[in-house]
Short mmCIF file of C-alpha atoms in Angstrom, two decimals:
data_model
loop_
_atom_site.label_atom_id
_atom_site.label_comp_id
_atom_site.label_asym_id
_atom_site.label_seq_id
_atom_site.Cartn_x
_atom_site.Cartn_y
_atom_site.Cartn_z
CA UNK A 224 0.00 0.00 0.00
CA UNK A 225 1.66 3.57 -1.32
CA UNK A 226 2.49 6.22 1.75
CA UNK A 227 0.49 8.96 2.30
CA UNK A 228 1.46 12.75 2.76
CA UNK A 229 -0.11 12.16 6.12
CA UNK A 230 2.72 9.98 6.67
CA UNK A 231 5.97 11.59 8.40
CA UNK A 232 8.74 10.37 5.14
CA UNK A 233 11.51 10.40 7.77
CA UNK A 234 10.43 7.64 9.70
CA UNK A 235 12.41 4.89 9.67
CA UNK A 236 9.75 2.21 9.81
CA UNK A 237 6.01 2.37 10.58
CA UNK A 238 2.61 0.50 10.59
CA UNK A 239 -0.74 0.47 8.62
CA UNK A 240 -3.54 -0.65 8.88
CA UNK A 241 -6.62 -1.06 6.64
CA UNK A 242 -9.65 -0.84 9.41
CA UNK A 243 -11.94 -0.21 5.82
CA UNK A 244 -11.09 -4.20 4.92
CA UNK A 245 -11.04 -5.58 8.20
CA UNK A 246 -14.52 -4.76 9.01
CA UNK A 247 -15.72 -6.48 5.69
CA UNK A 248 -13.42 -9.63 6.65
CA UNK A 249 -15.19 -9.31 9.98
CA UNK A 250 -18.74 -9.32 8.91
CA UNK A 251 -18.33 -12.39 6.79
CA UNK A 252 -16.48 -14.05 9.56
CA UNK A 253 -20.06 -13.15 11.56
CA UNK A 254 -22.22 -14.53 9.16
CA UNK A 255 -22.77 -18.11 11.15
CA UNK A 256 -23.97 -19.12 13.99
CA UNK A 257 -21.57 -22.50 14.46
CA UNK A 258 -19.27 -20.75 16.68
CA UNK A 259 -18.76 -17.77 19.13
CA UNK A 260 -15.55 -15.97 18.07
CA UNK A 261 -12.98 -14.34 20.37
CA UNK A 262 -10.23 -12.14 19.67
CA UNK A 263 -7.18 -12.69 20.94
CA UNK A 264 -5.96 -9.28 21.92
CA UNK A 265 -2.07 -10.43 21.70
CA UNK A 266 -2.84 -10.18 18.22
CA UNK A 267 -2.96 -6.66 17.85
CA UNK A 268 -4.39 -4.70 20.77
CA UNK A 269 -4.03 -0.80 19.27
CA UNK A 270 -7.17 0.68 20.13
CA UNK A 271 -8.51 1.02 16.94
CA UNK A 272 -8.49 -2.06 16.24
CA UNK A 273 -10.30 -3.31 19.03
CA UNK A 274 -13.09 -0.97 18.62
CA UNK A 275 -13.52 -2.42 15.16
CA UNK A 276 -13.60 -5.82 16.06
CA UNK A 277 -16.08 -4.97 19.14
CA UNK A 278 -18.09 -3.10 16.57
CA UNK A 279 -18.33 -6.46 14.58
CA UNK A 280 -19.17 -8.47 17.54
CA UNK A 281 -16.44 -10.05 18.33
CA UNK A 282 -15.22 -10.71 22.11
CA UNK A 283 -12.21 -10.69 23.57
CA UNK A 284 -9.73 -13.10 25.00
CA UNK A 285 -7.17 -11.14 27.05
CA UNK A 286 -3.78 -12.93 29.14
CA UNK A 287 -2.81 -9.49 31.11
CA UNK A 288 -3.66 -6.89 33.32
CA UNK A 289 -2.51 -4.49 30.47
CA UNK A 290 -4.71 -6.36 27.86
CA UNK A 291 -7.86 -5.62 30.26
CA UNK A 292 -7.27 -2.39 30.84
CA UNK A 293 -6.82 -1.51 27.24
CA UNK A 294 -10.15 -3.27 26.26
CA UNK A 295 -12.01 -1.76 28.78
CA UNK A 296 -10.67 1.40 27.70
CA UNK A 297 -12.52 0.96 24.10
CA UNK A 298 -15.77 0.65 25.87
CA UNK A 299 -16.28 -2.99 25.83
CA UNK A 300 -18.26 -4.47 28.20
CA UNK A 301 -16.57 -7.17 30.88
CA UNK A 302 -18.82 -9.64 29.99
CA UNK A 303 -17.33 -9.86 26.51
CA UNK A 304 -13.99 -10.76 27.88
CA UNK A 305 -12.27 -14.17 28.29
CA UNK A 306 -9.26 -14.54 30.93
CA UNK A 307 -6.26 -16.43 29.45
CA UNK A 308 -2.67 -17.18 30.21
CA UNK A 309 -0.37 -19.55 32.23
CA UNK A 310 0.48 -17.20 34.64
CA UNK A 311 -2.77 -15.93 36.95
CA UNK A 312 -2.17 -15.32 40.75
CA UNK A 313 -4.79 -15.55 42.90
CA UNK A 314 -4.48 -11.46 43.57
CA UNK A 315 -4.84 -10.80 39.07
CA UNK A 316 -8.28 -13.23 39.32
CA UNK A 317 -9.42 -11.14 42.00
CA UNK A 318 -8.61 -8.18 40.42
CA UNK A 319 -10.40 -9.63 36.84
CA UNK A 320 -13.22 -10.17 38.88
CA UNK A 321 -13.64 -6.58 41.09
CA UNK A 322 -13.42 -5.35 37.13
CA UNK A 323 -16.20 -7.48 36.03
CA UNK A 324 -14.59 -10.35 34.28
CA UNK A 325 -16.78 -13.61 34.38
CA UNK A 326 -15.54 -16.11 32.12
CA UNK A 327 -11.80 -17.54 32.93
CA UNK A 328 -9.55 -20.72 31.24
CA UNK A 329 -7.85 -22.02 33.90
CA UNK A 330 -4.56 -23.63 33.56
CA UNK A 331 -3.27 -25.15 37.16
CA UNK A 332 -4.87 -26.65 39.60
CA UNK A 333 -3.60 -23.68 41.68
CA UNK A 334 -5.24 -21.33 39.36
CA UNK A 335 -8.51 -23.33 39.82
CA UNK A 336 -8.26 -23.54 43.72
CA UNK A 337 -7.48 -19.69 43.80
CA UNK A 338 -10.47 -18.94 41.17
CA UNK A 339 -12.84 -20.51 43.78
CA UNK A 340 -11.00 -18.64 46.97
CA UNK A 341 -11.67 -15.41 45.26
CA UNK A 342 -15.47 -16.04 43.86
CA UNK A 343 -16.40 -17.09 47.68
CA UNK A 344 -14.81 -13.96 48.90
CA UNK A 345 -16.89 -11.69 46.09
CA UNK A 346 -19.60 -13.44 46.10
CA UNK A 347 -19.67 -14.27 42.46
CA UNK A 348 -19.84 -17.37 40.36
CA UNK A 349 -17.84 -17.18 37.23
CA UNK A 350 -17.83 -19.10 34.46
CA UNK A 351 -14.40 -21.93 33.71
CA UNK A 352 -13.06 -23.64 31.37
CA UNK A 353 -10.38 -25.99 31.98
CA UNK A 354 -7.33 -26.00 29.48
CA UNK A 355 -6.42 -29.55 28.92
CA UNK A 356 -3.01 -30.68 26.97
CA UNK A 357 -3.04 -34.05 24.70
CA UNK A 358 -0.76 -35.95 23.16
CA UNK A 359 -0.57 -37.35 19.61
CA UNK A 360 2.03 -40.47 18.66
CA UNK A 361 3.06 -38.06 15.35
CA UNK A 362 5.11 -34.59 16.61
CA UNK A 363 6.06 -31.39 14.42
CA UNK A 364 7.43 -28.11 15.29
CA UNK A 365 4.72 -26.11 16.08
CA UNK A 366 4.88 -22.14 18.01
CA UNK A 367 2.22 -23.70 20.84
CA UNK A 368 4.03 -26.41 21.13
CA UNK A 369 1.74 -29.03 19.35
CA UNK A 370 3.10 -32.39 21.02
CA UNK A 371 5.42 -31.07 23.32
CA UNK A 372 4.94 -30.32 27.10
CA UNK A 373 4.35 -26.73 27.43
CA UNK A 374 2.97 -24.76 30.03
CA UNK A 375 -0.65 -24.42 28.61
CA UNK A 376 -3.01 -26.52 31.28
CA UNK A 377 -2.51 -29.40 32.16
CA UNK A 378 -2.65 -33.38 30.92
CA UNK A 379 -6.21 -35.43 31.55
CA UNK A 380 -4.30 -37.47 34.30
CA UNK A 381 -3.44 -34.04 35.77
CA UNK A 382 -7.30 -32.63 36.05
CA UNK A 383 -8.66 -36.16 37.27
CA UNK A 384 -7.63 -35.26 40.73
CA UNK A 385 -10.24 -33.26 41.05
CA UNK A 386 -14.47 -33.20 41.09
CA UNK A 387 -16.15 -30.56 39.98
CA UNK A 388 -18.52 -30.97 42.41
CA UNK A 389 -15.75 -29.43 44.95
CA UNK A 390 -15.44 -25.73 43.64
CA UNK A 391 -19.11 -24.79 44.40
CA UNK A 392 -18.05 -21.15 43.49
CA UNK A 393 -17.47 -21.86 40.19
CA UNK A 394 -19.20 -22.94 37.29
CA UNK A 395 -17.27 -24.94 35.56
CA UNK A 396 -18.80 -25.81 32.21
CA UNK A 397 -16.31 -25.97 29.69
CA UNK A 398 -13.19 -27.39 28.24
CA UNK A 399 -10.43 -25.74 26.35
CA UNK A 400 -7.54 -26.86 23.87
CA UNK A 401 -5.64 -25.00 22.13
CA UNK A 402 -1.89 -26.57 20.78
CA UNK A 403 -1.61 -25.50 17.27
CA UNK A 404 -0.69 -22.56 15.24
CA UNK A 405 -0.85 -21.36 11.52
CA UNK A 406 -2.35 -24.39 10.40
CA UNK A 407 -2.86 -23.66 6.89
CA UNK A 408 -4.62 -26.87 6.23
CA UNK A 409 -8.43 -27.63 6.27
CA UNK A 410 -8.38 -31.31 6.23
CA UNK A 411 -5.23 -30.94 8.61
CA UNK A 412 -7.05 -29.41 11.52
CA UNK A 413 -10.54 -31.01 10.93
CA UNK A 414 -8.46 -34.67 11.98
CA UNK A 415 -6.94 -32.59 14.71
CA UNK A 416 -9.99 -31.28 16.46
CA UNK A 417 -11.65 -34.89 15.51
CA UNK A 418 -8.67 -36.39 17.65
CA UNK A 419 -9.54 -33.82 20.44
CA UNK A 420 -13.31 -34.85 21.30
CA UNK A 421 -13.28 -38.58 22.30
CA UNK A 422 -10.34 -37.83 25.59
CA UNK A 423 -12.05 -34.26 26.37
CA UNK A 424 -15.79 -35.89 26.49
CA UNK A 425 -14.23 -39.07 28.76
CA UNK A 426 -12.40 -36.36 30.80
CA UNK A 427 -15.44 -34.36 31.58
CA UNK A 428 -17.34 -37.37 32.58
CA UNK A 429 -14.68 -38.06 34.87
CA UNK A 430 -15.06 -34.76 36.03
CA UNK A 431 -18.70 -35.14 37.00
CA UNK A 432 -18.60 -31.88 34.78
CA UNK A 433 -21.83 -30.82 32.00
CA UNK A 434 -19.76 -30.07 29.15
CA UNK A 435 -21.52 -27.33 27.64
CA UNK A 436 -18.92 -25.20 26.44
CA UNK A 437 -15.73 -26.62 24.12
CA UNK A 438 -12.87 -23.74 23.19
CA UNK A 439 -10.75 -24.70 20.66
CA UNK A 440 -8.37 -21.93 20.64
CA UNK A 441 -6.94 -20.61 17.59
CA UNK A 442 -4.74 -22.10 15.00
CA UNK A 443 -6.20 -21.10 11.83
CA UNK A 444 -3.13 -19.61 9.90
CA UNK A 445 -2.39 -17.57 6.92
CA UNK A 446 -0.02 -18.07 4.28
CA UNK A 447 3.26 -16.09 4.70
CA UNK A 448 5.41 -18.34 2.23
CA UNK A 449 2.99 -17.40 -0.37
CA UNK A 450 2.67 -20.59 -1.17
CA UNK A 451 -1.49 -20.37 -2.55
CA UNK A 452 -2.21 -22.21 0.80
CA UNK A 453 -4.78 -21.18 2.63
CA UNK A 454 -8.03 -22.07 4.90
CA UNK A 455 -11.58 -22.17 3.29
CA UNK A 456 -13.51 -20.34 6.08
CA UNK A 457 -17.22 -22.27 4.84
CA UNK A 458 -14.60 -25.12 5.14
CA UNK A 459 -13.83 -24.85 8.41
CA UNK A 460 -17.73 -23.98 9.76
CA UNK A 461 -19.00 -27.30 8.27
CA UNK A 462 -15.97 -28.79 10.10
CA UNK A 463 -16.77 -27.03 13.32
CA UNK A 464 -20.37 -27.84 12.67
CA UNK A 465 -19.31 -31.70 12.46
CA UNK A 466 -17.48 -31.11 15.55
CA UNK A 467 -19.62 -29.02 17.51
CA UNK A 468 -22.22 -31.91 17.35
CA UNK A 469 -20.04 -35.15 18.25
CA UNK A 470 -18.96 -33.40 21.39
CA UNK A 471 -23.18 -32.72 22.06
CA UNK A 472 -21.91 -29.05 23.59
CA UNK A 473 -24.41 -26.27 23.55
CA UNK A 474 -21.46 -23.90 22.52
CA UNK A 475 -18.03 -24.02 20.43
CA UNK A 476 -15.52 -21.04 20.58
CA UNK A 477 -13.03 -20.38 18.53
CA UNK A 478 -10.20 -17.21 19.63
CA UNK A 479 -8.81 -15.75 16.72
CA UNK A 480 -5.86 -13.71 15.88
CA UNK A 481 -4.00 -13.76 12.62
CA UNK A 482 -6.82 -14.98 10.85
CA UNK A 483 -8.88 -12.11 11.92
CA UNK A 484 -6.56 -9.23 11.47
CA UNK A 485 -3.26 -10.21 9.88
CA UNK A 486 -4.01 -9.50 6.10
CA UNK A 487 -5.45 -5.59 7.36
CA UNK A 488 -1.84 -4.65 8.05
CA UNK A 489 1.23 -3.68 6.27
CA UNK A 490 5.21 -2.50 7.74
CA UNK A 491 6.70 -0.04 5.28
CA UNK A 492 11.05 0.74 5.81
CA UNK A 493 13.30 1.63 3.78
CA UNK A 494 16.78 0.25 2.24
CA UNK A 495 19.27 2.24 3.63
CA UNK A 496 22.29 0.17 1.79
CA UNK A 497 23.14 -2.62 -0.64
CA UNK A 498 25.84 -4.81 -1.06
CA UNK A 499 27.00 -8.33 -2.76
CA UNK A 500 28.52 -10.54 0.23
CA UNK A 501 30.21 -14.28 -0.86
CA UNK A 502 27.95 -13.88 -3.81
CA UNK A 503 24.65 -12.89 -1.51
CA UNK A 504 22.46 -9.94 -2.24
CA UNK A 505 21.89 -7.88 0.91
CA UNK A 506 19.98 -5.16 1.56
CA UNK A 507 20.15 -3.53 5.11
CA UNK A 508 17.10 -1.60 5.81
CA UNK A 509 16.29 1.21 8.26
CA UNK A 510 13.96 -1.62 10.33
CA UNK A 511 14.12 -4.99 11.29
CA UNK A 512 13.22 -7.22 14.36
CA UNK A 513 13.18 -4.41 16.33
CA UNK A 514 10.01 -3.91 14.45
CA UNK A 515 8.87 -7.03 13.03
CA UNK A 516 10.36 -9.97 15.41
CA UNK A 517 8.18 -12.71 14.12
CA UNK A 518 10.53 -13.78 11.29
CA UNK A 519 13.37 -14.91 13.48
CA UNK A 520 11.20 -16.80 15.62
CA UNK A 521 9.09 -18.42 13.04
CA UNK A 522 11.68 -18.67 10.00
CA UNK A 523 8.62 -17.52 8.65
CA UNK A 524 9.44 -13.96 6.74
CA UNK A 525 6.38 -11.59 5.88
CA UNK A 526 5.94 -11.17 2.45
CA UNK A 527 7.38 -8.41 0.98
CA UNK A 528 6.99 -5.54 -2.18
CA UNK A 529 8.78 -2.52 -2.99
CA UNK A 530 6.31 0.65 -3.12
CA UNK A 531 7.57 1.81 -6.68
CA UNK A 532 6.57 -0.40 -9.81
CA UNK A 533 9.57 -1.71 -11.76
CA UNK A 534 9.72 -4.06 -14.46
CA UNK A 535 13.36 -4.92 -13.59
CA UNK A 536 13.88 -8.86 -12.84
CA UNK A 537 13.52 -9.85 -9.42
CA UNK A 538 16.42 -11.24 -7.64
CA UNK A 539 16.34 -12.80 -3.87
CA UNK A 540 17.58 -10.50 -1.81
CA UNK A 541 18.56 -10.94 2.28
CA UNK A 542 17.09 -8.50 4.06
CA UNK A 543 18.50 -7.25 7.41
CA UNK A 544 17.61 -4.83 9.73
CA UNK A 545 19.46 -2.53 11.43
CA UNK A 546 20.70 -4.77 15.03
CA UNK A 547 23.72 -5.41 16.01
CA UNK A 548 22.62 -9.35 15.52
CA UNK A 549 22.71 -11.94 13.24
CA UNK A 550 19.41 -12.47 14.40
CA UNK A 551 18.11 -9.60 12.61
CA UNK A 552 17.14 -10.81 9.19
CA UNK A 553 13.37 -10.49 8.08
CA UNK A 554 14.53 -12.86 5.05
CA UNK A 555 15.48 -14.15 1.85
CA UNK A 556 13.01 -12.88 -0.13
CA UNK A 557 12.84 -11.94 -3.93
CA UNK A 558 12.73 -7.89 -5.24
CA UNK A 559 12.98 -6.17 -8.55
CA UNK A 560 16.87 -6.67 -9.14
CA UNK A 561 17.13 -2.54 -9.39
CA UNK A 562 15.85 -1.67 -5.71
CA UNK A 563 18.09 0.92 -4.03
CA UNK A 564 19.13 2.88 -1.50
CA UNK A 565 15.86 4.58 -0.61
CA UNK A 566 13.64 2.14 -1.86
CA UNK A 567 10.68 1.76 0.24
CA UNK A 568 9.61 -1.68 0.95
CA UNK A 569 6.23 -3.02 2.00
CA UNK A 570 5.30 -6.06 3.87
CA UNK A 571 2.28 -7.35 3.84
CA UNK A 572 0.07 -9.54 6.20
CA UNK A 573 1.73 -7.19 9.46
CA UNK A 574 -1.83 -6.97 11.01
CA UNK A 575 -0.93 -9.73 13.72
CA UNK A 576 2.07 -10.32 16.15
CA UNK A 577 4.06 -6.84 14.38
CA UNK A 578 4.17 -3.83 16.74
CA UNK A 579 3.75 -5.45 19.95
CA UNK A 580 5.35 -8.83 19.28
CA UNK A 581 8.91 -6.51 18.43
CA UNK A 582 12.01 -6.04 20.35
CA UNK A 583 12.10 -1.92 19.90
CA UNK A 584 14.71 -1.36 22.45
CA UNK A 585 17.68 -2.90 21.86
CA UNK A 586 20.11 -0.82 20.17
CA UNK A 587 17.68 2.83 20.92
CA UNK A 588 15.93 3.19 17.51
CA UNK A 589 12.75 4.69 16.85
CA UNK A 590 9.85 3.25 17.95
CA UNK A 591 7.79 2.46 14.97
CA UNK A 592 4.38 4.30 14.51
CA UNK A 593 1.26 3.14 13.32
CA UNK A 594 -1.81 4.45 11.60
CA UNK A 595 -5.09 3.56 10.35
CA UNK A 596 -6.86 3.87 6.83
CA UNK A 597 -10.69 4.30 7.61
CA UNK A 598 -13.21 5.88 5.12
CA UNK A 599 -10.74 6.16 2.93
CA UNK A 600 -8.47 8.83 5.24
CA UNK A 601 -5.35 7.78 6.81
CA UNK A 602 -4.79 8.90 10.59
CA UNK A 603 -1.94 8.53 13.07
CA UNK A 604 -2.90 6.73 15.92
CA UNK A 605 0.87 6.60 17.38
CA UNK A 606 3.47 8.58 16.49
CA UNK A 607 7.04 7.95 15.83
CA UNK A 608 8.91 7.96 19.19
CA UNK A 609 12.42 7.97 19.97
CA UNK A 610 14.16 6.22 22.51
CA UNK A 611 14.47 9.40 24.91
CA UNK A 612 10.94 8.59 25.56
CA UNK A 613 11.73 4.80 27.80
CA UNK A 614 15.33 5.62 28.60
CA UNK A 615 16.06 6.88 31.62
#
């Protein structure tokens, strides 16, 4: 997407994003009534953003104190908002609930006996899920972990310790799962989920629990290899549908966050030098991870365009940012042989995990901005900051 003049030219890197087509990816998203859908504010929680997604209908699955706050701050109700996250003390539950917050996935039998401390002392009765971990014979490298032990809940074994019946101050009515990331595969997550219903529906029994609520979490990826993979969203309801009725729950959530905002954003930078190295193409640009991190965790770069049109051949190109670490490369990723010094480069799908998933400190560059495109006008929503503003 071309700059604007209502964009500053000397910054060295900075984000937009296209609220215009996110709300129409939202509506259709809406238009079913298989599953509730959550956002997960880790996403992308600029304030914006949120508002559009709340304007949608969309609730919100938040995993800090800042997260709350920040939702609450664009008007939307508690009762739209889903406590996640390994790491919940008794005192942040309490807090959730003083704010309002009724619905909580809990993920340690701590957690759960905490939860209940703090309802009996408010007087309230919130709503639980439990997150439960599996195990499948087949492993891959996954971000959640897939079939590794992680610290997201806890194994079947693990929650049969307990009876439901014993937390009278909760009402715990729901399981949650969640292992798998950018799956970019209909059929692949269909025998996923299918895998997931027969130990969670023995589990509950176990429980003594009345499974009426199943979260799967959120998975559902988007193609950054540009590879013309991708999910078939009708796909995936007649899936969930399928699903939805073997487990015989009254409700199925799904929490999304790339899928719901990732293809609204773009990064723009700029090259600030090129150079041949042991017969590589690099280009060093102005920003890197200390903008967009996800690349070196992933191995999964974000695809990428150069603003001007040029009919020169492309030509793959490393792209590094400007750290002091190997670490910072967004890439190896192919550009119009001719790009430059002052080229301005574009990468798309920077809706999700970009701004707030970076490492902006190290080294004391700019913090990036960001701005919206809505009704066809592009506004700042945070400006360019330098690092006089943190250090101290």
């Amino acid at each position: 997407m071309p700059p604007s003049d209502d964009i500053t030219e000397d910054e060295t890197g900075f984000f937009l994003y296209d609220l215009d087509s996110l709300k129409q990816h939202l509506s259709l998203l809406m238009q079913q009534d298989v599953i509730k859908l959550w956002f997960a504010v880790k996403a992308n929680p600029l304030s914006r953003v949120i508002q559009t997604l709340g304007q949608q209908g969309f609730n919100f699955d938040v995993a800090s104190q800042g997260e709350l706050s920040q939702v609450l701050a664009q008007d939307i109700a508690a009762d739209r908002i889903l406590n996640t996250g390994p790491a919940k003390s008794k005192s942040q539950m309490k807090g959730f609930l003083r704010q309002g917050v009724r619905t909580f996935v809990v993920e340690s039998l701590n957690q759960l006996q905490w939860l209940n401390q703090a309802a009996n002392e408010l007087s309230c009765r919130p709503q639980v899920l439990l997150r439960v971990q599996l195990q499948w014979q087949e492993g891959e490298k996954n971000p959640l972990g897939g079939n590794e032990v992680t610290a997201f809940g806890l194994s079947c074994d693990e929650w049969q310790t307990i009876k439901v019946a014993d937390f009278s101050a909760l009402n715990i009515n729901g399981l949650h799962i969640f292992q798998w990331g950018n799956m970019l595969s209909n059929a692949r997550m269909f025998e996923l989920w299918s895998q997931m219903v027969t130990p969670l529906l023995t589990l509950a029994e176990n429980l003594g629990m009345n499974l009426e609520v199943l979260d799967l979490g959120g998975g559902l990826g988007v193609d950054y290899l540009q590879t013309e993979q991708g999910l078939s969203w009708p796909t995936i309801i007649n899936d969930l549908a399928i699903i939805k009725a073997r487990a015989g729950v009254s409700e199925l959530w799904l929490e999304l966050g790339r899928y719901a905002v990732a293809e609204m954003g773009y990064y723009v930078t700029s090259v600030v030098d090129r150079k041949q190295n042991f017969q590589q193409q690099q280009l060093v640009l102005a920003g890197g991870i200390n903008h967009l991190l996800r690349p070196a965790i992933t191995e999964q770069p974000f695809p990428v365009a150069m603003l001007r049109e040029s009919t020169a051949t492309p030509c793959y190109f490393d792209l590094h940012g400007p750290l002091c670490t190997s670490l910072d490369k967004l890439g190896t990723l192919a550009l119009a042989d001719d790009v430059g010094v002052g080229d301005q480069l574009v990468f798309g799908l920077s809706g999700a995990y970009g701004f707030t998933e970076s490492m902006p400190f190290f080294l004391c560059h700019q913090v990036a901005a960001e701005y919206v495109l809505q009704q066809g006008k592009i506004e700042q929503v945070r400006a360019v900051a330098p690092a006089s503003w943190y250090l101290r």
